[in-house]
Amino acid sequence: DAGITQSPRHKVTETGTPVTLRCHQTENHRYMYWYRQDPGHGLRLIHYSYGVKDTDKGEVSDGYSVSRSKTEDFLLTLESATSSQTSVYFCAISLSAGGEQYFGPGTRLTVT
Amino acid sequence: RKEVEQDPGPFNVPEGATVAFNCTYSNSASQSFFWYRQDCRKEPKLLMSVYSSGNEDGRFTAQLNRASQYISLLIRDSKLSDSATYLCVVSGGGGGNKLTFGTGTQLKVEL
C-alpha cells in the first residue's frame, strides 16, 4: 500500500469553527488531491496540488483552502465549518498528471 | 449529462457467476481510464487501468471502446470477497491531471 496517512481519522466539530485536515505521504509523489465523498455524488475534487506551493481549485472548492509547504504534506482547511461540509474526506497522491491515484484512509468529519 | 455514468446496482449474483459492469463517459478527449474498488467505509483502491487494447488481470477483464465512449469490467468466477462498489474513473482531456469518478456500481456476491 502507498504510504499515505490522514489525520485526524475522525472529527466532530461545531458550526463556525475552523478545521484543518492533514495528509502526509512518504512516496515523494508530485501531485496531491483532496476529495470529499457523499452519498449520491461520488468523489468530488476540492483542491489539488501539482508541487510545493502550487495548488489549484477543484469543482467544490468554496469554503475550503489548502496549503502545501513540503512535498509530503497537504493541508485542507475549512475556514468556518458548516453542516454541509459533513462528509468523508480523502486525500490522494499521484506520480503523474492524469495517472493512477492512491488514496489515504479518509477522515470522517461531522459538523454539528 | 454526468461526465461519468454508471448503473448504481446493486448487482446480486451467486458465487461463481460472471458479472459485467459498463460505464459511459462524456469527454471524448479523455486519455486515461481506470477501475477502482471501494469497500464499505474504506478508501478507493486501484483495481486496474484500462488500455485501448483491453487488459486482463486474473479473473478481471477491462475493455475500452473509444468510439462509443464506454468502459467495461468483467468479473469471472465471482467470489464473496468481490463484494464491493466498483468505481469507473476517467481522466480529463488534454493531459489534464484531474480524474472524474463515477458514483459506483455495487456488487453483492452471495452463497
Coordinates of C-alpha atoms in Angstrom, one line a residue:
Chain A
D1 CA 0.0 0.0 0.0
A2 CA 1.1 3.6 -0.8
G3 CA 2.4 5.4 2.2
I4 CA -0.4 7.9 2.8
T5 CA -1.8 8.9 6.2
Q6 CA -4.5 11.2 7.1
S7 CA -5.2 12.9 10.4
P8 CA -7.4 13.1 12.3
R9 CA -9.3 10.0 11.2
H10 CA -12.5 11.2 12.9
K11 CA -13.5 14.6 14.0
V12 CA -16.7 16.2 15.3
T13 CA -16.8 20.0 15.3
E14 CA -19.2 22.8 15.7
T15 CA -20.6 25.1 13.0
G16 CA -18.4 28.2 12.5
T17 CA -15.1 26.7 13.8
P18 CA -12.1 26.3 11.6
V19 CA -10.9 22.8 10.9
T20 CA -7.6 21.6 9.4
L21 CA -7.1 18.1 8.0
R22 CA -3.7 16.8 7.2
C23 CA -2.5 14.4 4.5
H24 CA 1.1 13.0 4.7
Q25 CA 2.8 10.9 2.1
T26 CA 6.1 9.1 2.1
E27 CA 6.1 8.3 -1.6
N28 CA 7.5 11.6 -2.9
H29 CA 4.7 11.9 -5.4
R30 CA 4.3 15.3 -7.1
Y31 CA 0.5 15.5 -7.2
M32 CA -1.8 15.5 -4.2
Y33 CA -5.5 15.9 -4.1
W34 CA -8.3 16.4 -1.6
Y35 CA -11.8 14.9 -2.3
R36 CA -15.0 14.7 -0.4
Q37 CA -17.3 11.7 -0.8
D38 CA -21.1 12.0 -0.2
P39 CA -23.9 9.6 -0.9
G40 CA -25.2 10.0 -4.5
H41 CA -22.3 12.2 -5.5
G42 CA -19.3 10.0 -5.6
L43 CA -15.9 11.5 -5.1
R44 CA -15.6 15.2 -5.8
L45 CA -12.4 17.1 -6.1
I46 CA -12.0 20.0 -3.7
H47 CA -8.4 21.2 -4.4
Y48 CA -5.2 19.7 -5.7
S49 CA -1.5 20.4 -5.8
Y50 CA 1.0 19.9 -8.5
G51 CA 4.0 20.9 -6.5
V52 CA 5.2 22.7 -3.4
K53 CA 3.2 25.9 -3.1
D54 CA 1.4 25.1 -6.3
T55 CA -2.3 24.5 -5.8
D56 CA -5.5 24.9 -7.8
K57 CA -9.2 24.6 -7.2
G58 CA -11.4 21.6 -8.0
E59 CA -15.1 21.5 -8.6
V60 CA -16.3 22.1 -5.0
S61 CA -13.7 24.4 -3.5
D62 CA -15.9 27.0 -1.9
G63 CA -15.3 27.2 1.8
Y64 CA -12.0 25.3 1.6
S65 CA -8.4 26.4 1.4
V66 CA -5.2 24.3 1.1
S67 CA -1.5 24.7 1.6
R68 CA 1.5 22.6 0.6
S69 CA 4.7 23.8 2.1
K70 CA 6.5 20.5 1.8
T71 CA 6.3 17.7 -0.8
E72 CA 5.0 15.3 1.8
D73 CA 2.2 17.4 3.4
F74 CA -1.0 18.7 2.0
L75 CA -3.3 20.5 4.4
L76 CA -7.0 21.2 3.9
T77 CA -8.7 23.9 5.9
L78 CA -12.4 24.5 6.4
E79 CA -12.3 28.2 7.2
S80 CA -15.7 28.2 9.0
A81 CA -17.2 24.8 9.1
T82 CA -20.8 24.4 8.1
S83 CA -23.2 21.4 8.3
S84 CA -23.0 20.9 4.6
Q85 CA -19.3 20.1 5.0
T86 CA -20.1 17.0 7.0
S87 CA -18.5 14.3 4.8
V88 CA -15.8 11.8 4.3
Y89 CA -12.6 13.5 3.1
F90 CA -10.0 11.5 1.1
C91 CA -6.5 12.6 0.2
A92 CA -4.9 11.0 -2.9
I93 CA -1.5 11.2 -4.5
S94 CA -0.3 10.6 -8.0
L95 CA 3.1 10.3 -9.7
S96 CA 2.0 11.8 -13.0
A97 CA -0.7 14.1 -14.3
G98 CA -3.8 12.0 -15.2
G99 CA -2.2 8.9 -13.8
E100 CA -3.3 6.4 -11.2
Q101 CA -4.2 8.0 -7.8
Y102 CA -3.6 6.3 -4.5
F103 CA -5.8 7.2 -1.6
G104 CA -5.4 7.7 2.1
P105 CA -7.7 6.0 4.6
G106 CA -10.0 9.0 4.9
T107 CA -11.2 11.4 7.6
R108 CA -14.8 11.3 8.7
L109 CA -15.9 14.9 9.6
T110 CA -19.1 15.7 11.3
V111 CA -20.1 19.4 11.7
T112 CA -22.9 19.9 14.3
Chain B
R1 CA -25.3 14.7 -18.6
K2 CA -22.9 13.4 -16.0
E3 CA -19.2 13.2 -17.0
V4 CA -19.1 9.5 -15.9
E5 CA -22.2 7.4 -15.6
Q6 CA -22.6 4.0 -14.0
D7 CA -25.5 1.8 -13.1
P8 CA -25.6 2.0 -9.3
G9 CA -26.9 -1.5 -8.9
P10 CA -26.9 -3.4 -6.7
F11 CA -25.9 -6.4 -8.7
N12 CA -26.7 -9.5 -6.6
V13 CA -25.0 -12.6 -8.1
P14 CA -24.3 -16.1 -6.8
E15 CA -20.7 -17.1 -6.1
G16 CA -19.1 -18.4 -9.3
A17 CA -21.1 -16.2 -11.6
T18 CA -19.8 -13.9 -14.3
V19 CA -20.8 -10.3 -14.0
A20 CA -20.2 -7.3 -16.2
F21 CA -20.3 -3.5 -15.5
N22 CA -20.4 -0.8 -18.0
C23 CA -19.6 2.9 -17.7
T24 CA -20.0 5.7 -20.1
Y25 CA -18.1 8.9 -20.2
S26 CA -18.8 12.2 -22.0
N27 CA -15.4 13.8 -22.6
S28 CA -14.1 12.4 -25.9
A29 CA -10.7 13.8 -25.2
S30 CA -10.2 11.7 -22.1
Q31 CA -7.0 9.7 -22.2
S32 CA -6.7 7.6 -19.0
F33 CA -9.2 5.1 -17.7
F34 CA -9.3 3.1 -14.5
W35 CA -11.5 0.8 -12.4
Y36 CA -11.3 1.3 -8.6
R37 CA -12.8 -0.9 -5.9
Q38 CA -14.2 0.6 -2.7
D39 CA -15.2 -1.5 0.3
C40 CA -17.7 -0.1 2.7
R41 CA -16.3 2.7 4.8
K42 CA -12.8 2.3 3.2
E43 CA -10.8 4.2 0.7
P44 CA -11.0 3.5 -3.1
K45 CA -8.2 1.2 -4.3
L46 CA -7.0 0.9 -7.8
L47 CA -8.2 -2.4 -9.4
M48 CA -6.8 -1.9 -12.8
S49 CA -6.0 0.6 -15.5
V50 CA -7.9 0.2 -18.8
Y51 CA -6.0 0.2 -22.0
S52 CA -7.2 0.7 -25.6
S53 CA -6.3 -2.9 -26.4
G54 CA -8.1 -4.2 -23.4
N55 CA -6.4 -5.9 -20.5
E56 CA -6.8 -8.8 -18.2
D57 CA -5.7 -9.4 -14.6
G58 CA -6.7 -12.9 -13.4
R59 CA -10.5 -13.0 -13.2
F60 CA -10.9 -9.4 -14.2
T61 CA -11.0 -8.1 -17.7
A62 CA -11.4 -4.4 -18.7
Q63 CA -12.2 -3.1 -22.1
L64 CA -12.4 0.4 -23.6
N65 CA -14.5 1.5 -26.6
R66 CA -13.4 5.0 -27.5
A67 CA -15.9 5.3 -30.4
S68 CA -18.9 4.7 -28.1
Q69 CA -17.2 6.2 -25.1
Y70 CA -17.7 3.3 -22.7
I71 CA -15.6 1.2 -20.5
S72 CA -16.4 -2.3 -19.2
L73 CA -15.3 -4.5 -16.4
L74 CA -15.9 -8.3 -16.5
I75 CA -15.5 -10.4 -13.4
R76 CA -15.4 -14.1 -13.9
D77 CA -15.9 -16.8 -11.2
S78 CA -17.2 -14.2 -8.6
K79 CA -16.0 -14.7 -5.0
L80 CA -17.7 -13.5 -1.9
S81 CA -14.7 -11.2 -1.4
D82 CA -15.5 -9.4 -4.7
S83 CA -18.5 -7.8 -2.9
A84 CA -17.7 -4.1 -3.1
T85 CA -18.5 -0.9 -5.0
Y86 CA -16.7 -0.6 -8.3
L87 CA -15.8 3.0 -9.5
C88 CA -15.3 3.9 -13.1
V89 CA -12.7 6.7 -13.4
V90 CA -11.8 8.8 -16.3
S91 CA -9.1 11.5 -16.7
G92 CA -9.7 14.9 -18.1
G93 CA -8.8 15.5 -21.7
G94 CA -5.7 17.3 -23.0
G95 CA -3.4 15.7 -20.5
G96 CA -5.2 17.2 -17.5
N97 CA -4.3 15.9 -14.1
K98 CA -7.7 15.5 -12.8
L99 CA -9.7 12.3 -12.6
T100 CA -13.5 12.2 -12.7
F101 CA -15.1 9.4 -10.6
G102 CA -18.4 7.7 -11.3
T103 CA -20.7 7.2 -8.4
G104 CA -20.0 3.4 -8.5
T105 CA -21.8 0.1 -9.1
Q106 CA -22.4 -2.0 -6.0
L107 CA -21.8 -5.7 -6.3
K108 CA -23.0 -8.3 -3.8
V109 CA -21.8 -11.9 -4.3
E110 CA -23.9 -14.4 -2.4
L111 CA -23.6 -18.0 -1.4

